[in-house]
XYZ file of C-alpha atoms in Angstrom:
575
model
C -3.004 119.521 -5.787
C -4.322 117.624 -8.785
C -7.712 116.029 -8.232
C -9.197 113.422 -10.560
C -12.564 111.620 -10.439
C -13.411 112.776 -6.931
C -17.071 113.644 -6.364
C -18.137 116.322 -8.817
C -14.512 116.976 -9.805
C -13.508 115.290 -13.049
C -9.983 116.644 -13.362
C -8.785 119.842 -11.699
C -5.598 121.459 -10.431
C -5.584 123.591 -7.268
C -2.631 125.913 -6.654
C -2.562 127.436 -3.180
C -0.897 130.742 -2.328
C 1.941 130.831 0.215
C -0.134 133.352 2.197
C -3.929 133.484 2.315
C -5.923 131.489 -0.246
C -9.722 131.763 -0.374
C -11.698 129.022 -2.129
C -15.112 130.218 -3.304
C -17.899 129.095 -5.614
C -21.593 128.401 -5.818
C -23.144 126.042 -3.298
C -22.620 122.494 -4.573
C -19.870 123.540 -6.967
C -17.331 121.309 -5.251
C -15.543 123.604 -2.782
C -15.722 120.957 -0.093
C -14.062 118.481 -2.463
C -10.928 120.613 -2.125
C -11.056 120.029 1.622
C -11.844 116.339 1.090
C -8.881 116.004 -1.286
C -6.537 117.501 1.241
C -8.006 115.177 3.850
C -7.189 112.161 1.690
C -3.610 113.367 1.254
C -3.415 113.637 5.041
C -4.475 110.034 5.614
C -8.241 110.533 5.917
C -10.701 107.663 5.570
C -11.059 106.307 2.045
C -14.760 106.268 1.184
C -15.542 104.565 -2.148
C -18.637 106.792 -2.390
C -16.229 109.671 -3.122
C -15.223 108.100 -6.445
C -16.923 109.824 -9.355
C -19.654 107.735 -10.963
C -18.256 105.817 -13.921
C -14.622 106.119 -12.793
C -12.500 103.219 -11.582
C -10.693 105.253 -8.933
C -10.251 108.725 -7.482
C -6.713 110.112 -7.415
C -5.343 113.059 -5.443
C -1.757 114.204 -5.926
C -0.077 116.938 -3.938
C 3.222 118.799 -4.040
C 4.208 120.217 -0.637
C 7.193 122.541 -0.378
C 9.193 122.127 2.815
C 12.638 122.431 4.300
C 14.812 119.301 4.123
C 15.144 119.341 7.927
C 11.387 119.727 8.563
C 9.958 116.939 10.801
C 7.681 115.736 7.983
C 10.601 115.582 5.550
C 12.727 113.624 8.020
C 9.900 111.174 8.723
C 9.235 110.726 4.993
C 12.917 110.029 4.282
C 12.930 107.447 7.083
C 10.152 105.687 5.148
C 12.285 105.687 1.985
C 10.805 108.781 0.293
C 12.875 111.407 -1.516
C 12.341 115.161 -1.806
C 11.981 116.548 -5.306
C 13.761 119.922 -5.414
C 12.633 120.849 -1.923
C 9.131 119.440 -2.322
C 7.483 116.249 -1.143
C 5.186 114.519 -3.635
C 2.232 112.699 -2.087
C -0.501 110.763 -3.859
C -3.567 108.860 -2.696
C -5.713 106.534 -4.802
C -9.142 105.276 -3.770
C -10.756 102.610 -5.951
C -14.488 102.271 -6.500
C -14.255 98.968 -4.580
C -12.835 100.775 -1.542
C -9.153 99.832 -1.852
C -6.712 102.588 -0.996
C -3.040 103.155 -1.899
C -0.621 105.859 -0.848
C 2.720 107.020 -2.270
C 5.163 109.465 -0.706
C 8.228 110.687 -2.550
C 7.881 107.938 -5.156
C 7.658 105.169 -2.578
C 4.557 103.109 -1.768
C 3.792 103.556 1.930
C 1.086 102.565 4.444
C -1.773 105.065 4.609
C -0.983 105.497 8.307
C 2.228 107.293 7.356
C 0.168 110.086 5.753
C -1.530 110.638 9.100
C 1.867 110.883 10.805
C 3.045 113.456 8.269
C -0.212 115.398 8.610
C 0.512 116.181 12.263
C 3.515 118.220 11.131
C 2.038 119.664 7.941
C -1.540 120.890 8.241
C -3.974 121.844 10.995
C -7.565 121.466 9.821
C -10.217 123.605 11.518
C -13.762 123.079 10.339
C -17.381 123.061 11.403
C -16.968 119.505 12.653
C -14.247 120.733 14.972
C -16.545 123.523 16.160
C -19.299 121.109 17.075
C -16.784 118.921 18.842
C -15.537 121.884 20.858
C -19.029 122.343 22.282
C -18.490 119.179 24.321
C -16.696 119.681 27.678
C -14.485 116.625 27.106
C -13.185 118.132 23.860
C -12.705 121.472 25.558
C -10.475 119.817 28.153
C -8.472 118.121 25.384
C -8.182 121.435 23.568
C -6.956 123.215 26.700
C -4.410 120.455 27.302
C -3.146 120.807 23.739
C -2.834 124.548 24.169
C -0.982 124.133 27.483
C 1.676 121.925 25.873
C 4.284 120.193 28.037
C 3.064 121.942 31.185
C 0.079 119.572 31.094
C 1.419 116.787 28.858
C 4.252 115.790 31.227
C 2.189 115.382 34.425
C -0.688 113.927 32.386
C 1.555 111.159 31.083
C 2.669 110.323 34.630
C -0.900 110.541 35.872
C -2.115 108.231 33.096
C 0.472 105.580 33.972
C -0.422 105.738 37.677
C -4.132 105.667 36.858
C -3.808 102.556 34.687
C -1.771 100.781 37.364
C -4.312 101.733 40.018
C -7.102 100.275 37.901
C -5.176 97.029 37.495
C -4.452 96.825 41.225
C -8.082 97.548 42.070
C -9.295 94.789 39.732
C -6.891 92.235 41.211
C -7.743 93.288 44.757
C -11.456 93.059 44.018
C -11.017 89.592 42.556
C -9.031 88.308 45.529
C -11.431 89.807 48.050
C -14.588 88.684 46.262
C -13.361 85.110 45.886
C -11.885 84.857 49.380
C -14.535 82.343 50.533
C -14.059 80.155 47.476
C -10.306 80.167 47.946
C -10.662 79.362 51.662
C -12.793 76.345 50.794
C -10.275 75.270 48.175
C -7.440 75.622 50.693
C -9.322 73.494 53.260
C -9.855 70.719 50.719
C -6.195 70.826 49.747
C -5.057 70.654 53.377
C -7.353 67.676 54.037
C -6.035 65.830 51.002
C -2.399 66.570 51.766
C -2.865 65.469 55.380
C -4.523 62.238 54.232
C -1.661 61.512 51.834
C 0.945 62.411 54.447
C -0.660 59.987 56.907
C -0.245 57.089 54.457
C 3.224 58.199 53.284
C 3.136 56.547 49.855
C 6.395 55.842 48.025
C 6.812 56.059 44.267
C 6.293 52.631 42.639
C 5.220 51.088 45.950
C 1.870 49.867 44.670
C 3.481 47.761 41.930
C 5.968 46.207 44.378
C 3.211 45.363 46.871
C 1.083 43.787 44.159
C 3.957 41.487 43.222
C 4.620 40.595 46.872
C 0.947 39.832 47.477
C 0.915 37.550 44.479
C 3.926 35.603 45.845
C 2.570 35.354 49.365
C -0.828 34.181 48.153
C 0.721 31.283 46.215
C 3.676 30.458 48.484
C 3.009 26.701 48.794
C 2.619 26.059 45.085
C 5.662 28.192 44.356
C 7.783 26.276 46.891
C 6.628 22.903 45.559
C 7.428 23.892 41.989
C 10.888 25.168 43.019
C 11.641 21.916 44.862
C 10.576 19.770 41.918
C 12.678 21.841 39.570
C 15.646 21.607 41.915
C 15.320 17.796 42.108
C 15.166 17.588 38.329
C 18.342 19.570 37.993
C 20.428 18.426 41.004
C 18.755 15.183 42.107
C 16.696 14.125 45.109
C 18.709 13.014 48.233
C 15.904 10.619 49.144
C 16.177 8.864 45.735
C 19.855 8.011 45.108
C 18.975 5.999 42.032
C 17.114 8.846 40.378
C 18.494 10.492 37.268
C 18.946 14.312 37.244
C 20.048 16.828 34.659
C 23.387 17.570 36.324
C 24.341 13.860 36.279
C 23.395 13.447 32.627
C 25.286 16.590 31.583
C 28.326 15.518 33.577
C 28.289 12.114 31.813
C 28.104 13.795 28.418
C 31.027 16.018 29.331
C 33.181 13.070 30.416
C 32.424 11.155 27.222
C 33.625 14.001 25.004
C 36.648 14.764 27.141
C 37.848 11.169 26.734
C 38.108 11.495 22.951
C 38.580 15.218 22.341
C 42.276 14.751 21.587
C 41.333 12.931 18.375
C 39.211 15.866 17.116
C 40.052 18.852 19.257
C 38.611 21.397 16.822
C 35.058 20.086 16.948
C 34.681 17.886 19.998
C 36.838 20.135 22.114
C 34.534 23.090 21.477
C 31.431 21.008 22.188
C 32.956 19.693 25.412
C 33.571 23.255 26.611
C 29.985 24.263 25.867
C 28.677 21.221 27.760
C 30.930 22.204 30.667
C 29.431 25.685 30.682
C 25.967 24.126 30.584
C 26.793 22.092 33.687
C 27.941 25.204 35.534
C 24.731 27.041 34.547
C 22.571 24.125 35.708
C 24.385 24.084 39.054
C 23.821 27.846 39.504
C 20.118 27.571 38.698
C 19.717 24.596 41.007
C 21.382 26.534 43.817
C 19.095 29.545 43.328
C 16.038 27.301 43.278
C 17.107 25.762 46.568
C 17.580 29.200 48.120
C 14.228 30.429 46.731
C 12.397 27.430 48.230
C 14.096 27.907 51.578
C 13.361 31.665 51.721
C 9.756 31.391 50.592
C 7.583 31.753 53.635
C 3.799 31.441 53.539
C 3.340 34.120 56.236
C -0.383 34.995 56.554
C 0.386 37.977 58.807
C 2.681 39.510 56.228
C 0.108 38.863 53.512
C -2.543 40.643 55.608
C -0.246 43.620 56.162
C 0.495 43.850 52.449
C -3.204 43.748 51.521
C -4.002 46.391 54.121
C -1.298 48.656 52.755
C -2.553 48.107 49.213
C -6.084 49.013 50.274
C -4.870 52.292 51.784
C -2.953 53.150 48.602
C -5.947 52.214 46.416
C -8.158 54.581 48.400
C -5.679 57.425 47.846
C -5.444 56.578 44.161
C -9.218 56.753 43.710
C -9.332 60.206 45.329
C -6.196 61.897 44.091
C -4.437 59.810 41.423
C -6.977 59.037 38.747
C -4.110 57.927 36.498
C -0.659 56.568 37.283
C -1.483 54.886 40.583
C 0.634 56.048 43.524
C 2.784 58.160 41.210
C -0.379 60.097 40.252
C -1.152 60.630 43.944
C 2.332 62.010 44.546
C 1.997 64.321 41.538
C -1.341 65.635 42.885
C 0.269 66.204 46.283
C 3.112 68.212 44.730
C 0.773 70.456 42.751
C -1.615 70.735 45.691
C 1.170 71.921 47.961
C 2.158 74.602 45.434
C -1.436 75.754 45.071
C -1.875 75.834 48.846
C 1.168 78.068 49.185
C -0.368 80.359 46.590
C -3.735 80.429 48.375
C -2.164 80.895 51.777
C -0.292 83.867 50.286
C -3.555 85.683 49.464
C -3.637 87.482 52.789
C -0.109 88.710 52.211
C -1.014 89.635 48.625
C -4.068 91.552 49.818
C -1.860 93.484 52.219
C 0.636 94.254 49.447
C -2.055 95.327 46.982
C -3.826 97.449 49.547
C -0.585 99.250 50.357
C 0.145 99.746 46.645
C -3.390 100.999 46.024
C -3.137 103.541 48.839
C 0.237 104.671 47.561
C -1.085 105.073 44.020
C -4.082 107.053 45.244
C -1.736 109.393 47.091
C 0.399 109.718 43.954
C -2.693 110.422 41.858
C -3.748 113.119 44.297
C -0.437 114.922 43.836
C -0.425 114.492 40.047
C -4.080 115.551 39.779
C -3.299 118.716 41.719
C -0.349 119.392 39.413
C -2.638 118.908 36.405
C -5.225 121.276 37.857
C -2.612 123.941 38.563
C -1.189 123.656 35.031
C -4.654 123.803 33.484
C -5.689 126.806 35.545
C -2.574 128.670 34.456
C -3.085 127.716 30.797
C -6.807 128.522 31.025
C -6.035 132.070 32.111
C -3.746 132.610 29.125
C -6.095 130.835 26.729
C -9.172 132.777 27.834
C -7.291 136.071 27.552
C -6.101 135.184 24.042
C -9.600 134.196 22.896
C -11.111 137.335 24.446
C -8.539 139.433 22.590
C -9.399 137.638 19.347
C -13.102 138.347 19.917
C -12.330 142.038 20.266
C -10.835 141.926 16.767
C -13.892 140.017 15.523
C -16.389 142.792 16.320
C -17.181 141.485 19.806
C -15.233 144.071 21.823
C -17.197 143.599 25.032
C -17.332 139.822 25.057
C -15.375 137.969 27.683
C -14.389 134.299 27.616
C -13.513 132.377 30.747
C -12.751 128.740 31.399
C -14.397 127.035 34.337
C -12.247 124.278 35.832
C -14.022 122.378 38.574
C -14.100 119.024 40.332
C -17.028 116.886 41.448
C -16.972 115.606 45.007
C -16.991 111.833 45.307
C -16.493 109.894 48.567
C -14.770 107.162 46.555
C -12.518 109.622 44.742
C -8.998 110.850 45.413
C -8.124 113.679 47.759
C -7.395 116.942 46.006
C -7.017 120.120 48.012
C -8.346 118.396 51.108
C -11.537 116.888 49.660
C -12.381 113.658 47.833
C -13.212 114.249 44.162
C -14.092 112.060 41.209
C -11.202 111.105 38.962
C -10.727 109.538 35.553
C -8.011 108.778 33.000
C -7.430 112.511 32.345
C -7.436 113.738 35.930
C -10.062 115.236 38.187
C -10.905 118.364 36.201
C -14.064 119.176 34.303
C -13.331 121.957 31.823
C -15.974 124.184 30.264
C -15.648 127.241 28.045
C -17.907 130.100 29.197
C -18.938 133.260 27.364
C -20.261 136.591 28.646
C -21.241 138.354 25.376
C -21.563 141.802 26.979
C -20.760 143.553 30.255
C -23.054 142.502 33.079
C -23.997 139.225 31.402
C -23.500 136.071 33.431
C -20.901 133.765 31.862
C -22.637 130.733 30.367
C -21.453 127.668 28.413
C -20.719 128.752 24.848
C -23.376 126.387 23.452
C -26.022 128.242 25.472
C -24.651 131.740 25.844
C -24.013 132.703 22.217
C -26.163 133.339 19.160
C -25.360 131.609 15.861
C -23.140 134.414 14.604
C -21.497 134.888 17.991
C -20.843 131.166 18.278
C -19.091 131.120 14.909
C -16.885 134.022 15.935
C -16.112 132.458 19.308
C -15.213 129.203 17.600
C -13.091 131.040 15.034
C -11.314 132.893 17.821
C -10.688 129.579 19.559
C -9.404 128.060 16.319
C -7.108 131.011 15.657
C -5.667 130.748 19.158
C -5.168 127.038 18.617
C -3.534 127.764 15.286
C -1.047 129.968 17.088
C -0.151 127.045 19.370
C 0.115 124.459 16.575
C 3.676 124.262 15.147
C 2.500 123.537 11.598
C 3.036 125.653 8.463
C -0.489 125.386 6.996
C -3.967 125.979 8.410
C -7.164 125.011 6.651
C -10.435 126.646 7.735
C -13.538 125.028 6.267
C -16.447 127.531 6.450
C -15.789 128.349 10.094
C -17.241 131.787 9.272
C -20.768 130.356 8.865
C -23.403 132.548 10.522
C -21.205 135.656 10.393
C -21.949 138.686 8.287
C -21.527 142.466 7.975
C -18.794 144.112 9.996
C -18.037 140.892 11.859
C -17.302 139.178 8.545
C -14.836 141.930 7.662
C -13.088 141.406 10.973
C -12.946 137.652 10.346
C -11.231 138.284 7.014
C -8.832 140.764 8.585
C -7.934 138.301 11.355
C -7.281 135.462 8.925
C -5.140 137.767 6.790
C -3.112 138.643 9.861
C -2.613 134.943 10.646
C -1.486 134.386 7.042
C 1.491 136.687 7.566
C 3.158 133.932 9.606
C 1.662 130.811 8.028
C -0.117 129.496 4.961
C -3.880 129.849 5.408
C -6.503 128.192 3.211
C -10.139 129.175 3.762
C -13.215 127.685 2.120
C -15.744 130.514 2.445
C -19.011 131.938 1.144
C -18.328 135.416 2.565
C -17.053 138.103 0.159
C -15.777 140.110 3.140
C -13.437 137.207 3.971
C -12.467 136.404 0.381
C -11.504 140.037 -0.255
C -8.618 139.723 2.217
C -7.105 136.714 0.455
C -3.794 136.927 -1.391
C -5.236 134.512 -3.947
C -8.848 133.630 -4.661
C -9.741 130.352 -6.328
C -13.099 129.866 -7.976
C -14.575 126.387 -8.193
C -17.320 126.122 -10.806
C -19.061 123.345 -12.674
C -19.404 122.916 -16.405
C -22.760 122.427 -18.077
C -22.608 118.662 -17.500
C -22.340 119.153 -13.724
C -18.637 118.304 -13.357
C -15.567 120.298 -12.385
C -12.861 119.986 -15.026
C -9.278 121.204 -15.212
C -10.540 124.655 -16.189
C -13.123 124.571 -13.416
C -10.706 125.741 -10.713
C -9.325 129.100 -11.700
C -7.253 131.814 -10.063
C -9.266 135.012 -10.020
C -7.514 138.276 -10.775
C -8.587 141.784 -11.712
C -12.020 141.946 -13.308
C -12.739 138.250 -12.732
C -12.238 138.611 -9.003
C -14.500 141.652 -8.843
C -17.207 139.730 -10.709
C -16.998 136.783 -8.271
C -17.124 139.072 -5.233
C -20.140 140.805 -6.797
C -21.831 137.450 -7.209
C -21.099 136.567 -3.611
C -22.515 139.942 -2.483
C -25.666 140.204 -4.600
C -26.233 136.809 -6.162
C -25.279 137.930 -9.705
C -22.212 139.474 -11.247
C -23.740 142.410 -13.118
C -25.140 144.373 -10.175
C -23.686 147.887 -10.310
C -24.008 148.403 -6.577
C -22.524 144.965 -5.843
C -19.617 145.710 -8.149
C -18.955 148.988 -6.366
C -19.119 147.227 -3.033
C -16.732 144.528 -4.268
C -14.217 147.132 -5.407
C -14.573 148.872 -2.051
C -13.963 145.588 -0.179
C -10.810 144.890 -2.189
C -9.505 148.386 -1.712
C -10.162 148.275 2.039
C -8.465 144.877 2.353
C -5.389 146.077 0.420
C -5.202 149.226 2.506
C -5.429 147.158 5.693
C -2.599 144.907 4.516
């Protein structure tokens, strides 16, 4: 990695060994910036406070060697990246304003892609992870991760059934709680639909009745006007001498017909138009006569029409605020649909209740399968951690995992009793430690001293590392609180793990650093920064001096130097 303008680091290059690399240095020298840099390359949160004061941006660049068919390489190529001679180049830039950019294989990519690649590249185990593992919920997640598909497969099915059960329960609760409101709504709808059905309105009926009422209310004046108009057009039989429109038009037609032969082009056309006018007048006169004869001033019919209009008006006020009768009919159509929906609630409640009971039965079976898989994995996991503790100078310690359920009358039936359940099943998982024979197993947060807790956590992390299919493991001061012989065993165990994977350890323990294949020293210059020469590979005399410093606090102690040489010799002999 090349790190620029990150925290105390001005510009430095970190080269990690394929085996076991130990990163050491004085407190505050910037060792944790190495971990932070790797975190940024793996998609960690971009904090502008990390940018060195006075710099515009912090930049971390990494070169990761991998096989072309490795999952991370395949995923990177899918995003458009290219491998450079078997290595993937990754860079991350964080500006002082908080903006972040990522590049993979020469291609700009979303930062989220770095997180995807990280899952297949590096497993980070640090003090934050240790503290998290003290919580039972994290311990259950850790056990599930260790168990692999044996838990993951039923857990996925359980999660789907659990989410559906929650949705069904919410809908069922809503229907049941609002049953009275819906019953009242249904009653109002039935009353309205019955009232409309009793009147039997017809679309457009109100407009037709209004027109009929207008005619019936003015029947006499309408008949008189029609008769006068008819007399004007066709004449009055009681007045033979009277002049009407038909007679006048007929006279005009005869006059033109008598001379049309002398000017057929003009007068002939006019004569034809006058003839058509006579025909039209005769038709209108006939219709007027029929209208006057048919018009009947029937007070009974008028009363019936007004009564019908009153009934429709009452419906319109209640149910058709707009559109008259058509609005009433629209309300009736929607009301009928809503009533069918409300009347179906009882059927829906029955369906949901049956589905809920079926899902609870399914959850019971899946929860039992989860418990069985966790119990089996817990036995293997506890044995592996106990074996690790034996190699970490705790030969008599014993780790067990307590898997239990809490009874709950509202829970699901597991093994013949109702127990509480949640999105991850019915199991509560807790890691227990008996530090010596005869001791009662207790939760690791309560049953271990500081040094013992660090070793237990390291053992847990090492076991996890064995179950993580990644090529690199980073341990950030997980050896805190350990010293003496236990520290030697920690170093030996990490060296053993490094035979099958790349291991990077940030440590303050010389006993651990002595087992490393490569030791990197991070040190500040006089101005308080770490420059390119501030991260060096220690070899020979330089490594002995650093181990002496770590042992005694200064490099020139004769006894510390002898001890450092002894540590290196013992570590090489052990390898």
